[in-house]
mmCIF file of C-alpha atoms and ligand atoms in Angstrom:
data_model
loop_
_atom_site.group_PDB
_atom_site.id
_atom_site.type_symbol
_atom_site.label_atom_id
_atom_site.label_comp_id
_atom_site.label_asym_id
_atom_site.label_seq_id
_atom_site.Cartn_x
_atom_site.Cartn_y
_atom_site.Cartn_z
ATOM 1 C CA MET A 1 -16.900 -16.992 11.002
ATOM 2 C CA SER A 2 -19.139 -15.238 13.534
ATOM 3 C CA GLY A 3 -18.730 -11.679 14.752
ATOM 4 C CA LYS A 4 -18.741 -8.294 13.074
ATOM 5 C CA VAL A 5 -16.463 -5.662 11.624
ATOM 6 C CA ASP A 6 -15.597 -2.747 13.933
ATOM 7 C CA VAL A 7 -14.438 0.588 12.524
ATOM 8 C CA PHE A 8 -10.722 0.907 13.268
ATOM 9 C CA ILE A 9 -9.857 3.970 11.149
ATOM 10 C CA SER A 10 -12.815 6.014 9.863
ATOM 11 C CA SER A 11 -13.141 7.338 6.291
ATOM 12 C CA GLU A 12 -12.838 10.894 7.665
ATOM 13 C CA LYS A 13 -9.513 10.093 9.345
ATOM 14 C CA ILE A 14 -8.253 8.386 6.189
ATOM 15 C CA GLU A 15 -9.158 11.378 4.027
ATOM 16 C CA GLU A 16 -7.525 13.820 6.423
ATOM 17 C CA ARG A 17 -4.297 11.787 6.422
ATOM 18 C CA LEU A 18 -4.297 11.397 2.624
ATOM 19 C CA ALA A 19 -4.497 15.177 2.210
ATOM 20 C CA GLN A 20 -1.394 15.521 4.430
ATOM 21 C CA LEU A 21 0.490 12.778 2.576
ATOM 22 C CA GLY A 22 -0.424 14.312 -0.793
ATOM 23 C CA GLN A 23 0.908 17.688 0.330
ATOM 24 C CA GLN A 24 4.130 16.146 1.598
ATOM 25 C CA ILE A 25 4.663 14.163 -1.627
ATOM 26 C CA THR A 26 3.905 17.254 -3.736
ATOM 27 C CA SER A 27 6.429 19.357 -1.840
ATOM 28 C CA ASP A 28 9.085 16.573 -1.992
ATOM 29 C CA TYR A 29 8.790 15.992 -5.762
ATOM 30 C CA GLY A 30 7.801 19.472 -6.926
ATOM 31 C CA ASN A 31 7.568 19.477 -10.699
ATOM 32 C CA LYS A 32 9.517 16.266 -11.320
ATOM 33 C CA LYS A 33 7.823 13.705 -13.541
ATOM 34 C CA LEU A 34 6.726 11.061 -11.121
ATOM 35 C CA VAL A 35 5.822 7.437 -11.857
ATOM 36 C CA VAL A 36 3.398 6.050 -9.280
ATOM 37 C CA ILE A 37 3.208 2.255 -9.104
ATOM 38 C CA CYS A 38 0.006 0.963 -7.552
ATOM 39 C CA ILE A 39 0.413 -2.487 -6.030
ATOM 40 C CA LEU A 40 -2.642 -4.573 -6.842
ATOM 41 C CA LYS A 41 -5.001 -5.566 -5.594
ATOM 42 C CA GLY A 42 -4.835 -4.119 -2.083
ATOM 43 C CA ALA A 43 -3.649 -0.566 -2.864
ATOM 44 C CA PHE A 44 -6.193 0.266 -5.581
ATOM 45 C CA ILE A 45 -8.460 2.424 -3.424
ATOM 46 C CA PHE A 46 -5.702 4.087 -1.385
ATOM 47 C CA CYS A 47 -3.709 4.853 -4.536
ATOM 48 C CA SER A 48 -6.614 6.308 -6.496
ATOM 49 C CA ASP A 49 -7.594 8.534 -3.570
ATOM 50 C CA LEU A 50 -3.995 9.545 -2.804
ATOM 51 C CA ILE A 51 -3.047 10.652 -6.336
ATOM 52 C CA ARG A 52 -5.921 13.154 -6.279
ATOM 53 C CA TYR A 53 -4.053 14.946 -3.481
ATOM 54 C CA ILE A 54 -0.722 14.937 -5.395
ATOM 55 C CA LYS A 55 -0.113 18.033 -7.516
ATOM 56 C CA THR A 56 3.146 16.743 -9.074
ATOM 57 C CA PRO A 57 2.590 15.582 -12.699
ATOM 58 C CA LEU A 58 2.530 11.795 -12.683
ATOM 59 C CA LYS A 59 2.003 8.646 -14.689
ATOM 60 C CA MET A 60 0.427 5.467 -13.343
ATOM 61 C CA GLU A 61 1.787 1.945 -13.529
ATOM 62 C CA PHE A 62 0.468 -1.221 -11.916
ATOM 63 C CA ILE A 63 2.208 -4.258 -10.475
ATOM 64 C CA LYS A 64 0.289 -7.231 -9.162
ATOM 65 C CA VAL A 65 1.895 -9.479 -6.608
ATOM 66 C CA SER A 66 0.461 -12.189 -4.460
ATOM 67 C CA SER A 67 2.001 -13.313 -1.223
ATOM 68 C CA TYR A 68 -1.043 -14.429 0.706
ATOM 69 C CA GLY A 69 -3.270 -17.431 0.170
ATOM 70 C CA ASP A 70 -6.852 -17.517 1.349
ATOM 71 C CA ASP A 71 -6.232 -16.590 4.953
ATOM 72 C CA THR A 72 -4.214 -14.225 7.092
ATOM 73 C CA LYS A 73 -0.877 -16.055 6.860
ATOM 74 C CA SER A 74 1.893 -15.170 4.416
ATOM 75 C CA SER A 75 2.940 -17.950 2.066
ATOM 76 C CA GLY A 76 6.508 -16.714 2.528
ATOM 77 C CA HIS A 77 7.222 -15.955 -1.105
ATOM 78 C CA VAL A 78 6.103 -13.272 -3.525
ATOM 79 C CA LYS A 79 4.748 -14.019 -6.997
ATOM 80 C CA PHE A 80 4.679 -11.301 -9.704
ATOM 81 C CA GLU A 81 1.482 -11.600 -11.749
ATOM 82 C CA LEU A 82 1.524 -8.263 -13.643
ATOM 83 C CA ASP A 83 4.404 -5.899 -14.340
ATOM 84 C CA VAL A 84 4.934 -2.281 -15.451
ATOM 85 C CA SER A 85 4.266 -1.470 -19.107
ATOM 86 C CA GLU A 86 6.774 1.369 -19.613
ATOM 87 C CA SER A 87 10.460 1.792 -18.824
ATOM 88 C CA LEU A 88 11.306 3.075 -15.338
ATOM 89 C CA ASN A 89 14.844 3.981 -16.414
ATOM 90 C CA ASP A 90 15.867 7.381 -14.956
ATOM 91 C CA LYS A 91 12.387 7.949 -13.528
ATOM 92 C CA ASP A 92 11.382 8.993 -10.012
ATOM 93 C CA VAL A 93 9.283 6.101 -8.801
ATOM 94 C CA LEU A 94 6.823 6.018 -5.914
ATOM 95 C CA ILE A 95 5.576 2.550 -4.950
ATOM 96 C CA VAL A 96 2.105 2.722 -3.363
ATOM 97 C CA GLU A 97 1.100 -0.239 -1.185
ATOM 98 C CA ASP A 98 -1.797 -0.937 1.170
ATOM 99 C CA ILE A 99 0.160 -2.390 4.080
ATOM 100 C CA VAL A 100 3.709 -3.329 5.030
ATOM 101 C CA ASP A 101 3.560 -6.218 7.461
ATOM 102 C CA SER A 102 6.744 -8.371 7.617
ATOM 103 C CA GLY A 103 8.190 -6.244 4.799
ATOM 104 C CA LEU A 104 8.914 -9.254 2.566
ATOM 105 C CA THR A 105 6.623 -8.120 -0.266
ATOM 106 C CA MET A 106 8.010 -4.579 -0.186
ATOM 107 C CA LYS A 107 11.613 -5.767 -0.109
ATOM 108 C CA GLU A 108 11.039 -7.857 -3.244
ATOM 109 C CA LEU A 109 9.126 -5.015 -4.908
ATOM 110 C CA ILE A 110 11.913 -2.509 -4.251
ATOM 111 C CA ASN A 111 14.536 -4.943 -5.607
ATOM 112 C CA HIS A 112 12.410 -5.522 -8.690
ATOM 113 C CA VAL A 113 11.866 -1.803 -9.336
ATOM 114 C CA ARG A 114 15.568 -1.045 -8.740
ATOM 115 C CA SER A 115 16.511 -3.578 -11.423
ATOM 116 C CA HIS A 116 14.829 -1.190 -13.928
ATOM 117 C CA LYS A 117 17.417 1.495 -13.002
ATOM 118 C CA PRO A 118 15.098 4.340 -11.940
ATOM 119 C CA SER A 119 16.707 7.541 -10.650
ATOM 120 C CA SER A 120 14.909 7.207 -7.306
ATOM 121 C CA VAL A 121 12.548 4.815 -5.526
ATOM 122 C CA LYS A 122 10.352 5.735 -2.569
ATOM 123 C CA VAL A 123 7.534 3.918 -0.816
ATOM 124 C CA ALA A 124 4.124 5.082 0.394
ATOM 125 C CA SER A 125 2.085 2.655 2.459
ATOM 126 C CA LEU A 126 -1.344 3.313 3.922
ATOM 127 C CA LEU A 127 -0.546 1.091 6.890
ATOM 128 C CA LEU A 128 2.566 -0.167 8.642
ATOM 129 C CA LYS A 129 2.749 -2.815 11.361
ATOM 130 C CA PRO A 130 6.095 -1.892 12.968
ATOM 131 C CA GLU A 131 5.996 -4.844 15.418
ATOM 132 C CA ASN A 132 5.981 -7.331 12.535
ATOM 133 C CA LEU A 133 8.642 -5.737 10.378
ATOM 134 C CA THR A 134 11.405 -8.323 9.952
ATOM 135 C CA HIS A 135 12.824 -7.268 6.568
ATOM 136 C CA GLU A 136 14.846 -4.119 6.177
ATOM 137 C CA VAL A 137 12.619 -1.718 4.261
ATOM 138 C CA LYS A 138 12.193 2.031 4.533
ATOM 139 C CA VAL A 139 8.641 3.292 4.181
ATOM 140 C CA ASP A 140 8.987 6.976 3.245
ATOM 141 C CA TYR A 141 5.307 7.900 3.591
ATOM 142 C CA VAL A 142 3.253 6.037 6.213
ATOM 143 C CA GLY A 143 -0.477 6.649 6.490
ATOM 144 C CA PHE A 144 -0.934 5.008 9.897
ATOM 145 C CA SER A 145 1.272 2.808 12.089
ATOM 146 C CA ILE A 146 -0.964 0.148 13.611
ATOM 147 C CA PRO A 147 -0.585 -2.668 16.157
ATOM 148 C CA ASN A 148 -0.419 -6.283 15.067
ATOM 149 C CA LYS A 149 -4.117 -6.695 14.182
ATOM 150 C CA PHE A 150 -5.562 -8.138 10.987
ATOM 151 C CA VAL A 151 -7.397 -5.292 9.268
ATOM 152 C CA ILE A 152 -9.812 -5.222 6.332
ATOM 153 C CA GLY A 153 -11.575 -2.657 4.175
ATOM 154 C CA TYR A 154 -10.510 0.337 2.063
ATOM 155 C CA GLY A 155 -8.847 -2.090 -0.366
ATOM 156 C CA LEU A 156 -7.616 -4.629 2.169
ATOM 157 C CA ASP A 157 -9.184 -8.065 2.103
ATOM 158 C CA TYR A 158 -9.805 -11.208 4.027
ATOM 159 C CA ALA A 159 -9.895 -14.081 1.500
ATOM 160 C CA GLY A 160 -10.858 -11.598 -1.237
ATOM 161 C CA HIS A 161 -13.721 -10.016 0.701
ATOM 162 C CA TYR A 162 -14.368 -6.645 2.399
ATOM 163 C CA ARG A 163 -12.227 -4.493 0.035
ATOM 164 C CA GLU A 164 -15.250 -2.254 -0.619
ATOM 165 C CA LEU A 165 -15.652 -1.037 2.981
ATOM 166 C CA PRO A 166 -15.108 2.766 3.041
ATOM 167 C CA TYR A 167 -13.179 2.543 6.334
ATOM 168 C CA ILE A 168 -10.424 0.338 7.760
ATOM 169 C CA GLY A 169 -12.062 -2.261 9.957
ATOM 170 C CA VAL A 170 -11.012 -4.940 12.347
ATOM 171 C CA TRP A 171 -12.785 -8.220 12.934
ATOM 172 C CA ASN A 172 -14.531 -8.456 16.313
ATOM 173 C CA ALA A 173 -15.139 -12.137 17.046
ATOM 174 C CA ASP A 174 -16.905 -11.434 20.369
ATOM 175 C CA SER A 175 -19.969 -9.743 18.964
HETATM 176 P P1 IMP B 1 4.321 -8.675 4.045
HETATM 177 O O1 IMP B 1 5.006 -9.241 2.835
HETATM 178 O O2 IMP B 1 4.397 -9.615 5.225
HETATM 179 O O3 IMP B 1 4.805 -7.284 4.408
HETATM 180 O O4 IMP B 1 2.786 -8.602 3.724
HETATM 181 C C1 IMP B 1 2.275 -7.633 2.905
HETATM 182 C C2 IMP B 1 0.962 -8.069 2.282
HETATM 183 O O5 IMP B 1 0.213 -8.880 3.173
HETATM 184 C C3 IMP B 1 0.101 -6.864 2.006
HETATM 185 O O6 IMP B 1 0.307 -6.387 0.696
HETATM 186 C C4 IMP B 1 -1.311 -7.418 2.206
HETATM 187 O O7 IMP B 1 -1.802 -7.934 1.001
HETATM 188 C C5 IMP B 1 -1.155 -8.559 3.192
HETATM 189 N N1 IMP B 1 -1.523 -8.183 4.572
HETATM 190 C C6 IMP B 1 -0.701 -8.050 5.638
HETATM 191 N N2 IMP B 1 -1.364 -7.704 6.745
HETATM 192 C C7 IMP B 1 -2.664 -7.592 6.381
HETATM 193 C C8 IMP B 1 -3.865 -7.220 7.093
HETATM 194 O O8 IMP B 1 -3.896 -6.912 8.303
HETATM 195 N N3 IMP B 1 -5.001 -7.230 6.353
HETATM 196 C C9 IMP B 1 -5.041 -7.548 5.026
HETATM 197 N N4 IMP B 1 -3.940 -7.893 4.327
HETATM 198 C C10 IMP B 1 -2.763 -7.904 4.992
HETATM 199 MG MG1 MG B 2 -1.178 -6.389 -0.855
#
């Protein structure tokens, strides 16, 4: 693959937005005991940065799903590879994801979490591609709405690579 990665959303912009999201989440949940579920692998950086802006007491859980193979196309089904380790019954749950694209992954995640009978379920996603959304999901906290571009960095990958970039980048094939 020839070309280079262009900065699409800078680390400064990401940090600024995370501070706003953290404030909003803190004021929505107050002193409730929140359970934050980080969706691996993609959300690991976003989630760890975001929780440092949340002042509501919280516990962390992790779910790992895979829906993509080695490229940019969805395989069309979601596989659960790791699940929560404590009961979500009667808990206020916030699912933290890197990106909602077609919404398939999030729809399955919400159904899965709801089957544990939590008292509430909300979703925070760093990115949302509204043009691609074909499944009915509500994203309560959106970092950035973006056009239909394939993005990498800040946790997001292309075939497992580029997660370590401190910004959100887009592939520029022309340079
Ligand atoms: P969905 O099920 O179609 O909503 O896809 C969601 C998953 O696809 C995300 O959790 C990502 O892992 C992956 N994904 C979708 N768009 C992108 C992108 O632009 N860059 C990297 N991964 C993406
Ligand atoms: Mg993902």
